Amino acid sequence: MSKTLPPKPRRLKGGDGALSAAAIASGVRSGEASAEEIVRGRLDAIRKDDPTIKAFLAVFEDGALEAARAVDRKRREGGKLGRLAGVPVALKDNLLVTGTISTCGSRILENYRSPYDATVVGLLKSEDAVIIGKTNLDEFAMGSSTENSSFFPTQNPWAPGHVPGGSSGGSAAAVAAGFAPVSLGSDTGGSIRQPAALCGIVGLKPTYGLVSRYGLVAFASSLDQIGPFSRTVEDSALLLDVIAAKDPRDSTSKAAPRNGGYAEGIETGVKGLRIGLPRQYFEAQGSDPEVVSSVRESIRALEAAGAVVAEASLPHTDYAVSTYYLIAPAEASSNLARFDGVRYGLSEKNAPDLGALYEESRGVGFGAEVKRRIMLGTYALSAGYHDAYYEKANRVRTLIRRDFEEAFKSFDLLAAPTSPVPAFKMGERMKDPLSMYLADILTIPANLAGIPGISVPSGLTSKGLPVGLQLLAPAFAEKTLLRAAFALESMRPFPRLGSRD
Amino acid sequence: MSSISPEEVAKIAKLARLKLSQDEIALYQRQMSRILDSMAKLRQLDTQAVPPTASVPWIEPSPREDEPAAFSNASALVALAPEREGPYFKVRKVIE
């Protein structure tokens, strides 16, 4: 028995939506904060504001409180707490959590109860994170606005009536609105970076292979990557530390060379760092001049801090959208063949025979954009068109990859806008699929090349809409990305929402 | 020049195992034609000497023994089946 009383702990306010994951974890570990109070605070915020924002498809009120109490109990009993102790995490609804529904934003999976945890979910739980709910997305992650969700659209917390971006729009909106300090999304053509930009937060797409996709519902397997959303650069580093791991259950996962944690050396600064500005990214079709000028201003700040900035060129940029919209739908048409109405998911049981069961279940279960992409992909892979479309796209993919290899001979990083435009109005691009596809013009090339990218807040437009700056790095150079992003954050403090309360 | 006909759209839908309404066929015919037209620009590039990329170069196949292992939650898998009999998935007649 201890004779002296412990000092009265300074309590971190559970209701403070501005607390970072790093602050929560250290507070919970030291006993300054209770995980239950933290989680209760976020659940209250969700209950109050999510009926307007609609970031969540499901909120795990009971499960989250129970998990939080278990974390507090573990601390009281002297157990060693993990790196995300008591941190509320929101997950895109294409990541499986045992025993809970994972809809993927689709009617076809409306009642799908996950029989296992995604690898990333297991890793979060093992570090004592608290999963608070599942977030909205474009159906099967196909879209750039979250309007393709089969359930409802999500509002941009900065501007009602505007989209949060997509496809991980719910995960981005949840963090921007202060419902959770961090969340996970997936990025196949920009689905983490673009909504991060439109919602004024940090979003990181890791190198292809760095994070296991086991338990992520597959969209386009040669492109999909899971990554974090956060309000601070340090929190994205912390999340990446937890989720980056080689996994025998994903044959494309790779053990990455890592010198210490991703947050280590994050404050080193950008002195001497060579940053290239890809000319084509600043001249993209439909670019908003306010986006370009905000990004240029941020780059001047990096230059003033010692970065060596020069123009770069990625000559095949203009071909990336076409290349992507052949490869991704082709892979999707194959991946989504598993939805057959037999093993799980929506089933049109009155269909007269097996063929009709397949066609009717899929015809009813999939939404318009998913069907459109399955059709495009089937076409691109079909006899007579395979060489002209799919094979051709894979060859152009090599040229796009080589553009980056060439650029990274002269530069450590590339910097550009994340999205050519800020958040657009709901409905604005829904009538014309091609205009929606062009929203990804600046994020798609990194997926085709497999390299990592991060979007960090650069500023606000005159209408108060967030602008994102994108940094791209060679494969496995996440530490350089995070270092430059951190430098920018220190020089141009990110504007925030949800820190009122 | 890439435009596709309603018949082609119907054929693709059949291959993709998708039941589409006449309205959907008309819509996808218009939209796919426009999307495929925009992709014609890829033909400007001479790629004869360029090898295709199927995946990024740092991912090497890592073969392993094919050893069966027990899945701890097998009953939850079967419970997802729309039609089942005991521990089995019930499937329509495949061969006439």
XYZ file of C-alpha atoms in Angstrom:
597
model
C 0.000 0.000 0.000
C 1.262 3.397 -0.964
C 1.540 5.871 1.919
C 1.368 9.079 -0.058
C -1.649 9.996 -2.074
C -0.984 10.268 -5.797
C -1.168 13.843 -7.153
C -4.678 14.736 -8.224
C -4.724 14.086 -11.951
C -5.418 17.022 -14.248
C -8.432 15.864 -16.230
C -8.521 16.187 -19.985
C -11.975 17.291 -20.973
C -13.828 14.386 -22.533
C -16.016 16.755 -24.503
C -13.125 18.423 -26.270
C -13.387 17.497 -29.936
C -10.071 19.214 -30.667
C -7.981 16.718 -28.695
C -5.535 14.847 -30.890
C -5.190 11.079 -30.804
C -1.654 11.492 -29.448
C -2.921 13.680 -26.574
C -5.768 11.285 -25.784
C -3.518 8.213 -25.770
C -0.935 9.827 -23.523
C -3.647 11.215 -21.223
C -5.352 7.839 -20.912
C -2.058 6.026 -20.332
C -1.026 8.426 -17.566
C -4.475 8.435 -15.979
C -5.050 12.127 -16.695
C -8.008 11.151 -18.833
C -10.507 8.341 -18.736
C -11.186 6.534 -21.986
C -14.845 6.305 -21.052
C -15.113 10.085 -20.661
C -13.334 10.678 -23.955
C -15.549 8.237 -25.837
C -18.708 9.533 -24.149
C -17.748 13.045 -25.279
C -17.452 11.966 -28.924
C -20.689 9.951 -28.780
C -22.464 13.048 -27.434
C -21.085 15.122 -30.301
C -22.229 12.503 -32.817
C -25.696 12.362 -31.303
C -25.940 16.160 -31.441
C -24.481 16.916 -34.893
C -24.488 13.773 -37.001
C -28.203 13.929 -37.788
C -27.176 16.970 -39.901
C -23.799 15.830 -41.205
C -24.614 12.147 -41.699
C -21.026 10.905 -41.565
C -21.954 7.594 -39.931
C -23.826 4.573 -41.241
C -23.594 2.933 -37.804
C -22.512 4.170 -34.366
C -21.403 1.536 -31.849
C -22.632 3.325 -28.697
C -22.674 0.314 -26.381
C -19.703 -1.469 -27.887
C -17.569 1.681 -27.796
C -18.390 2.480 -24.164
C -17.733 -1.106 -23.174
C -14.371 -1.092 -24.983
C -13.488 2.239 -23.347
C -14.320 0.944 -19.877
C -12.131 -2.099 -20.560
C -9.234 0.237 -21.384
C -9.734 2.169 -18.113
C -9.971 -1.089 -16.176
C -6.775 -2.369 -17.762
C -4.958 0.777 -16.610
C -6.304 0.554 -13.071
C -5.184 -3.046 -12.897
C -1.685 -2.048 -13.947
C -1.848 -3.456 -17.469
C 0.320 -1.991 -20.201
C -1.784 0.224 -22.427
C -1.310 0.418 -26.193
C -0.272 3.303 -28.408
C -3.885 4.276 -29.126
C -5.243 3.852 -25.600
C -8.787 5.184 -25.490
C -8.575 6.845 -28.915
C -11.965 6.898 -30.686
C -11.541 5.716 -34.281
C -14.145 5.802 -37.058
C -13.878 3.273 -39.896
C -14.991 3.448 -43.500
C -17.773 0.917 -43.935
C -15.755 -1.255 -46.332
C -13.556 -2.457 -43.444
C -14.763 -5.519 -41.569
C -15.307 -5.569 -37.790
C -16.358 -8.936 -36.382
C -20.035 -9.228 -35.576
C -21.039 -5.865 -37.035
C -22.680 -4.927 -40.330
C -20.390 -3.798 -43.165
C -22.525 -2.387 -45.964
C -19.864 -0.911 -48.260
C -22.545 1.700 -48.928
C -24.457 -0.904 -50.945
C -27.905 -2.462 -50.774
C -26.312 -5.731 -51.768
C -24.466 -5.872 -48.407
C -27.126 -4.120 -46.317
C -27.343 -7.076 -43.914
C -23.804 -8.419 -44.186
C -22.505 -9.272 -40.713
C -18.696 -9.477 -40.769
C -17.394 -12.890 -39.701
C -13.881 -11.570 -38.989
C -11.816 -8.438 -38.318
C -9.844 -6.730 -41.056
C -6.124 -6.885 -40.230
C -6.054 -3.113 -39.623
C -9.001 -3.425 -37.234
C -7.189 -6.137 -35.257
C -4.108 -3.893 -35.077
C -6.169 -0.917 -33.814
C -7.838 -3.061 -31.159
C -4.515 -4.514 -30.018
C -3.325 -0.937 -29.349
C -6.447 -0.248 -27.236
C -8.163 2.022 -29.755
C -11.959 2.248 -29.473
C -13.949 1.694 -32.671
C -16.880 4.124 -32.459
C -18.651 3.446 -35.733
C -18.717 2.906 -39.464
C -18.721 5.793 -41.904
C -20.512 6.519 -45.142
C -18.932 6.046 -48.554
C -19.679 5.925 -52.235
C -20.975 2.418 -52.949
C -17.993 0.042 -53.068
C -15.754 3.131 -52.841
C -16.704 4.152 -56.387
C -17.110 7.900 -56.480
C -15.653 11.243 -55.492
C -18.481 12.811 -53.513
C -20.097 10.126 -51.283
C -23.318 10.813 -53.180
C -23.160 7.280 -54.622
C -23.913 5.818 -51.181
C -27.057 3.695 -51.450
C -28.251 5.093 -48.123
C -27.801 8.883 -47.986
C -25.265 11.565 -48.910
C -22.913 13.085 -46.314
C -22.637 16.849 -45.826
C -19.345 18.699 -45.850
C -19.019 19.983 -42.240
C -17.529 23.243 -43.536
C -20.327 24.023 -45.949
C -23.805 22.547 -45.813
C -25.067 21.584 -49.264
C -21.546 20.786 -50.429
C -20.024 17.320 -50.797
C -17.311 16.086 -48.423
C -15.498 14.446 -51.349
C -15.205 10.732 -51.687
C -15.228 7.962 -51.663
C -14.205 8.054 -47.974
C -16.400 11.114 -47.385
C -17.885 9.847 -44.120
C -14.475 9.173 -42.580
C -13.259 12.633 -43.625
C -16.405 14.428 -42.412
C -16.287 12.560 -39.074
C -12.788 13.847 -38.347
C -13.473 17.366 -39.661
C -16.607 17.609 -37.487
C -14.729 16.462 -34.386
C -16.643 13.158 -34.028
C -13.326 11.314 -33.825
C -9.733 12.534 -33.822
C -8.806 9.924 -36.441
C -10.418 7.549 -38.901
C -9.449 5.081 -41.586
C -10.398 5.183 -45.244
C -9.266 3.525 -48.452
C -7.712 5.196 -51.485
C -7.959 3.597 -54.944
C -7.826 6.776 -57.055
C -7.748 9.514 -54.407
C -10.492 8.412 -52.016
C -8.497 9.460 -48.925
C -6.595 12.497 -50.203
C -9.448 14.215 -52.076
C -12.002 14.134 -49.201
C -9.229 15.164 -46.772
C -8.621 18.210 -48.981
C -12.324 19.053 -49.291
C -12.861 18.652 -45.520
C -9.755 20.573 -44.402
C -7.946 17.697 -42.671
C -4.913 15.451 -43.149
C -5.280 12.282 -45.263
C -2.504 9.837 -46.083
C -2.390 7.185 -48.805
C 0.510 4.890 -47.970
C 2.724 3.107 -50.494
C 1.001 0.179 -52.208
C 1.793 -2.873 -50.080
C 2.581 -1.034 -46.831
C -0.786 -1.747 -45.190
C -2.573 -5.104 -45.399
C -5.912 -5.102 -47.214
C -7.166 -8.302 -45.595
C -10.735 -7.492 -44.547
C -11.065 -4.493 -46.874
C -13.797 -5.197 -49.419
C -11.837 -5.278 -52.683
C -12.501 -2.684 -55.391
C -9.411 -2.565 -57.656
C -6.772 -4.792 -56.172
C -3.714 -3.371 -57.931
C -4.608 0.122 -56.627
C -6.443 -0.128 -53.254
C -4.631 1.066 -50.099
C -5.911 1.740 -46.567
C -4.777 4.902 -44.799
C -5.538 7.378 -41.995
C -7.402 10.675 -41.690
C -6.465 13.041 -38.850
C -6.456 16.672 -37.806
C -2.739 16.748 -37.070
C 0.136 15.362 -39.117
C 1.517 13.640 -36.021
C -1.704 11.640 -35.632
C -1.442 10.289 -39.180
C 2.121 9.177 -38.370
C 0.857 7.513 -35.191
C -1.900 5.635 -37.038
C 0.477 4.577 -39.801
C 2.854 3.208 -37.162
C 0.073 0.947 -35.957
C -1.385 -0.228 -39.278
C 1.776 -0.672 -41.405
C 2.730 -4.327 -41.048
C 3.428 -7.288 -43.270
C 0.510 -9.704 -43.200
C 0.624 -13.280 -44.507
C -3.106 -12.925 -45.304
C -2.432 -10.261 -47.954
C 0.070 -11.552 -50.511
C 0.779 -7.991 -51.685
C 1.739 -6.721 -48.241
C 5.361 -5.941 -47.684
C 7.613 -5.406 -44.698
C 8.774 -1.818 -45.067
C 12.212 -0.625 -44.122
C 11.566 1.721 -41.189
C 14.014 3.636 -39.048
C 12.044 3.958 -35.855
C 8.462 5.194 -35.857
C 6.903 7.344 -38.552
C 6.675 10.256 -36.131
C 10.375 10.067 -35.336
C 12.247 12.993 -36.876
C 8.978 14.538 -38.026
C 10.120 17.952 -36.704
C 13.417 17.905 -38.647
C 12.152 20.518 -41.086
C 12.529 20.861 -44.838
C 15.943 22.525 -45.127
C 17.639 21.211 -48.251
C 14.635 19.071 -49.260
C 14.186 19.195 -53.044
C 10.530 19.791 -53.896
C 9.303 19.610 -57.502
C 6.134 21.284 -58.748
C 4.667 19.175 -61.563
C 3.656 21.733 -64.165
C 0.719 19.652 -65.441
C -0.877 19.549 -61.972
C -1.108 23.345 -61.809
C -2.650 23.578 -65.258
C -5.238 20.808 -64.871
C -8.560 21.122 -66.659
C -11.055 23.142 -64.611
C -8.587 24.269 -61.927
C -9.890 26.893 -59.540
C -7.417 29.820 -59.424
C -7.985 30.215 -55.670
C -6.880 26.611 -55.105
C -3.741 27.133 -57.149
C -2.845 30.392 -55.400
C -3.334 28.922 -51.918
C -1.111 25.973 -52.769
C 1.541 28.271 -54.245
C 1.503 30.330 -51.066
C 2.067 27.195 -48.954
C 4.928 26.189 -51.219
C 6.516 29.617 -50.735
C 6.400 28.972 -46.996
C 8.223 25.659 -47.466
C 10.772 27.445 -49.645
C 11.265 30.126 -47.004
C 11.954 27.323 -44.526
C 14.817 26.063 -46.673
C 13.263 23.689 -49.211
C 14.715 23.863 -52.697
C 11.759 24.324 -55.033
C 11.752 23.968 -58.830
C 9.345 23.094 -61.618
C 8.942 19.405 -62.481
C 7.183 17.593 -65.306
C 5.024 14.466 -65.397
C 4.324 14.417 -69.136
C 1.722 11.621 -69.181
C -0.556 13.167 -66.539
C -3.226 13.916 -69.118
C -3.655 10.182 -69.829
C -4.070 9.109 -66.204
C -7.855 9.466 -65.879
C -8.515 7.360 -69.004
C -5.969 4.771 -67.901
C -7.498 4.552 -64.437
C -11.093 4.322 -65.675
C -10.142 1.269 -67.716
C -7.963 -0.528 -65.150
C -10.069 0.140 -62.037
C -13.419 -0.911 -63.589
C -11.771 -3.977 -65.165
C -10.494 -5.101 -61.780
C -13.790 -4.165 -60.138
C -15.818 -6.205 -62.639
C -13.751 -9.208 -61.619
C -13.747 -8.513 -57.853
C -17.488 -7.851 -57.740
C -18.264 -11.125 -59.513
C -18.315 -12.628 -56.013
C -21.697 -11.034 -55.304
C -23.840 -13.843 -56.629
C -26.857 -13.953 -54.325
C -25.810 -17.412 -53.139
C -23.224 -17.124 -50.385
C -24.078 -13.771 -48.782
C -25.716 -10.471 -49.519
C -28.958 -9.553 -51.197
C -30.623 -12.466 -52.973
C -33.639 -12.376 -55.294
C -34.942 -15.683 -54.045
C -37.912 -15.794 -56.414
C -35.686 -15.974 -59.486
C -36.625 -19.049 -61.520
C -33.130 -20.445 -62.073
C -29.471 -19.938 -61.191
C -28.728 -17.539 -64.069
C -31.706 -15.370 -63.185
C -30.719 -15.457 -59.505
C -27.313 -13.971 -60.374
C -28.668 -11.360 -62.777
C -31.594 -10.217 -60.664
C -29.689 -10.113 -57.349
C -26.933 -8.037 -58.945
C -29.344 -5.913 -60.996
C -31.314 -4.970 -57.867
C -28.420 -4.914 -55.364
C -25.927 -2.682 -57.165
C -26.458 1.051 -57.688
C -26.056 3.024 -60.914
C -22.344 3.885 -60.652
C -21.310 0.376 -59.625
C -23.242 -1.109 -62.534
C -21.718 1.454 -64.884
C -18.220 0.455 -63.791
C -18.912 -3.269 -63.966
C -20.180 -2.685 -67.520
C -17.126 -0.599 -68.503
C -14.755 -3.140 -66.970
C -16.490 -6.108 -68.574
C -16.321 -4.308 -71.905
C -12.612 -3.484 -71.492
C -11.845 -7.135 -70.723
C -14.106 -8.731 -73.332
C -12.848 -10.584 -76.386
C -11.981 -8.201 -79.187
C -11.538 -5.182 -76.884
C -9.071 -6.512 -74.309
C -5.951 -5.440 -76.226
C -7.323 -2.079 -77.353
C -8.483 -1.057 -73.873
C -7.243 -3.043 -70.873
C -3.857 -4.016 -72.253
C -3.349 -0.532 -73.696
C -4.148 1.037 -70.318
C -1.641 -1.207 -68.572
C 1.054 -0.086 -71.013
C 0.223 3.582 -70.452
C 0.348 2.832 -66.732
C 4.027 1.984 -67.228
C 4.605 5.399 -68.835
C 2.915 7.143 -65.903
C 5.012 5.146 -63.459
C 8.190 6.064 -65.346
C 7.266 9.782 -65.217
C 7.487 9.579 -61.432
C 10.707 7.535 -61.457
C 12.257 10.195 -63.666
C 10.998 13.079 -61.492
C 12.249 11.470 -58.292
C 15.785 11.415 -59.741
C 15.776 15.196 -59.234
C 13.326 15.665 -56.354
C 12.665 14.216 -52.889
C 9.002 15.246 -53.047
C 6.458 16.616 -55.472
C 3.921 19.241 -54.348
C 0.661 20.239 -56.026
C -3.021 20.801 -55.308
C -4.824 17.633 -54.127
C -8.021 18.483 -55.971
C -8.322 21.083 -58.745
C -11.434 22.476 -57.021
C -12.728 22.935 -53.468
C -15.890 21.140 -52.277
C -18.524 21.281 -54.993
C -22.276 21.514 -54.512
C -24.312 18.376 -54.021
C -25.845 17.130 -57.235
C -23.537 19.263 -59.387
C -21.624 16.348 -60.919
C -24.070 13.482 -60.492
C -25.693 13.809 -63.923
C -22.409 13.535 -65.788
C -20.153 10.637 -64.724
C -17.232 11.988 -66.730
C -17.217 15.283 -64.801
C -17.108 13.269 -61.559
C -14.205 11.175 -62.880
C -12.237 14.363 -63.571
C -12.424 15.276 -59.867
C -9.648 12.699 -59.331
C -7.336 14.015 -62.012
C -4.564 14.961 -59.543
C -4.781 11.954 -57.222
C -5.123 9.039 -59.665
C -1.523 9.047 -60.987
C -0.079 8.181 -57.548
C -2.303 5.085 -57.342
C -1.242 3.972 -60.809
C 2.401 4.357 -59.734
C 1.805 2.854 -56.259
C 3.575 5.735 -54.512
C 2.505 7.407 -51.243
C 0.760 10.760 -51.026
C -0.598 13.016 -48.326
C -3.088 15.860 -48.420
C -2.637 18.615 -45.846
C -4.707 21.759 -45.355
C -3.307 24.719 -47.273
C -5.889 27.387 -46.497
C -9.421 28.498 -47.229
C -10.986 30.011 -50.335
C -12.743 33.378 -50.151
C -15.987 31.438 -49.620
C -14.429 29.624 -46.661
C -13.932 26.253 -48.344
C -10.816 24.245 -47.452
C -7.985 23.778 -49.944
C -5.624 20.812 -49.756
C -1.970 20.617 -50.713
C -0.779 17.247 -51.925
C 2.726 15.907 -51.386
C 3.920 12.834 -53.273
C 7.041 10.792 -52.517
C 8.877 7.741 -53.864
C 7.692 4.332 -52.632
C 8.182 3.844 -48.887
C 9.320 7.465 -48.317
C 6.398 8.196 -45.963
C 8.773 9.754 -43.437
C 9.791 12.458 -45.904
C 6.127 13.144 -46.670
C 5.249 13.446 -42.991
C 8.263 15.660 -42.275
C 7.306 18.174 -44.961
C 3.631 18.030 -43.968
C 4.569 18.686 -40.341
C 6.727 21.657 -41.349
C 3.814 23.143 -43.270
C 1.469 22.586 -40.336
C 3.847 24.441 -38.000
C 4.190 27.383 -40.375
C 0.597 27.654 -41.565
C -1.545 26.388 -38.693
C -4.463 24.430 -40.104
C -7.887 26.009 -39.721
C -10.186 23.708 -37.737
C -13.836 23.015 -37.185
C -15.402 21.317 -34.213
C -13.076 22.739 -31.576
C -15.919 24.826 -30.176
C -17.422 23.142 -27.110
C -15.983 6.254 -83.098
C -15.952 4.241 -79.892
C -19.733 4.416 -79.657
C -21.339 1.168 -78.778
C -24.770 -0.024 -79.810
C -27.679 -0.921 -77.514
C -27.201 -4.555 -78.614
C -23.580 -4.452 -77.480
C -24.622 -2.964 -74.145
C -27.142 -5.773 -73.686
C -24.473 -8.344 -74.536
C -22.025 -6.838 -72.012
C -24.765 -6.862 -69.362
C -25.295 -10.553 -70.039
C -21.561 -11.246 -69.686
C -21.512 -9.212 -66.451
C -24.551 -11.085 -65.097
C -26.509 -7.868 -64.638
C -30.200 -7.571 -65.304
C -30.753 -4.113 -66.791
C -33.993 -2.376 -67.746
C -34.452 -0.890 -71.221
C -33.968 2.564 -69.684
C -30.695 1.489 -68.097
C -29.482 0.049 -71.397
C -30.247 3.341 -73.145
C -28.543 5.354 -70.392
C -25.421 3.190 -70.284
C -25.205 3.180 -74.065
C -25.013 6.986 -74.055
C -22.695 7.246 -71.070
C -20.345 4.433 -72.048
C -20.023 5.809 -75.558
C -19.042 9.184 -74.181
C -16.602 7.708 -71.666
C -15.009 5.421 -74.256
C -14.712 8.359 -76.678
C -12.783 10.301 -74.064
C -10.425 7.331 -73.762
C -9.567 7.380 -77.442
C -6.739 9.754 -76.562
C -4.741 6.764 -75.289
C -4.316 5.751 -78.937
C -2.152 8.826 -79.490
C 0.588 7.085 -77.536
C 2.837 4.567 -79.199
C 3.147 1.845 -76.589
C 4.355 -1.047 -78.742
C 7.718 -1.153 -77.018
C 6.310 -0.437 -73.537
C 5.702 -3.416 -71.256
C 2.382 -3.437 -69.378
C 2.251 -2.838 -65.605
C -0.083 -5.261 -63.863
C 1.121 -4.285 -60.414
C 3.871 -2.188 -58.899
C 7.399 -3.610 -59.210
C 8.236 -3.928 -55.516
C 5.560 -6.509 -54.851
C 7.041 -9.916 -55.580
C 5.005 -13.070 -55.391
C 5.728 -14.794 -52.097
C 4.802 -18.440 -52.559
C 4.009 -20.515 -49.508
C 2.824 -24.004 -48.783
C -0.914 -24.398 -49.287
C -1.743 -25.603 -45.816
C -5.360 -25.721 -44.691
C -6.115 -24.020 -41.381
C -9.308 -23.890 -39.367
C -11.397 -20.678 -39.557
C -12.615 -20.027 -36.053
C -15.934 -18.457 -37.000
C -17.120 -20.854 -39.725
C -20.714 -20.944 -38.511
C -20.937 -17.162 -38.992
C -19.920 -17.635 -42.623
C -22.652 -20.160 -43.321
C -25.165 -18.054 -41.399
C -24.763 -15.362 -44.085
C -26.142 -17.614 -46.824
C -29.552 -16.476 -48.085
C -30.585 -20.138 -48.412
C -29.003 -22.934 -46.411
C -29.616 -26.386 -45.097
C -27.841 -27.254 -41.875
C -24.167 -26.394 -42.317
C -24.517 -26.200 -46.124
C -25.096 -23.461 -48.674
C -28.128 -24.234 -50.772
C -27.480 -23.665 -54.464
C -29.884 -23.843 -57.415
C -29.520 -26.670 -59.847
C -26.382 -25.980 -61.919
C -26.481 -28.815 -64.465
C -29.728 -29.680 -66.212
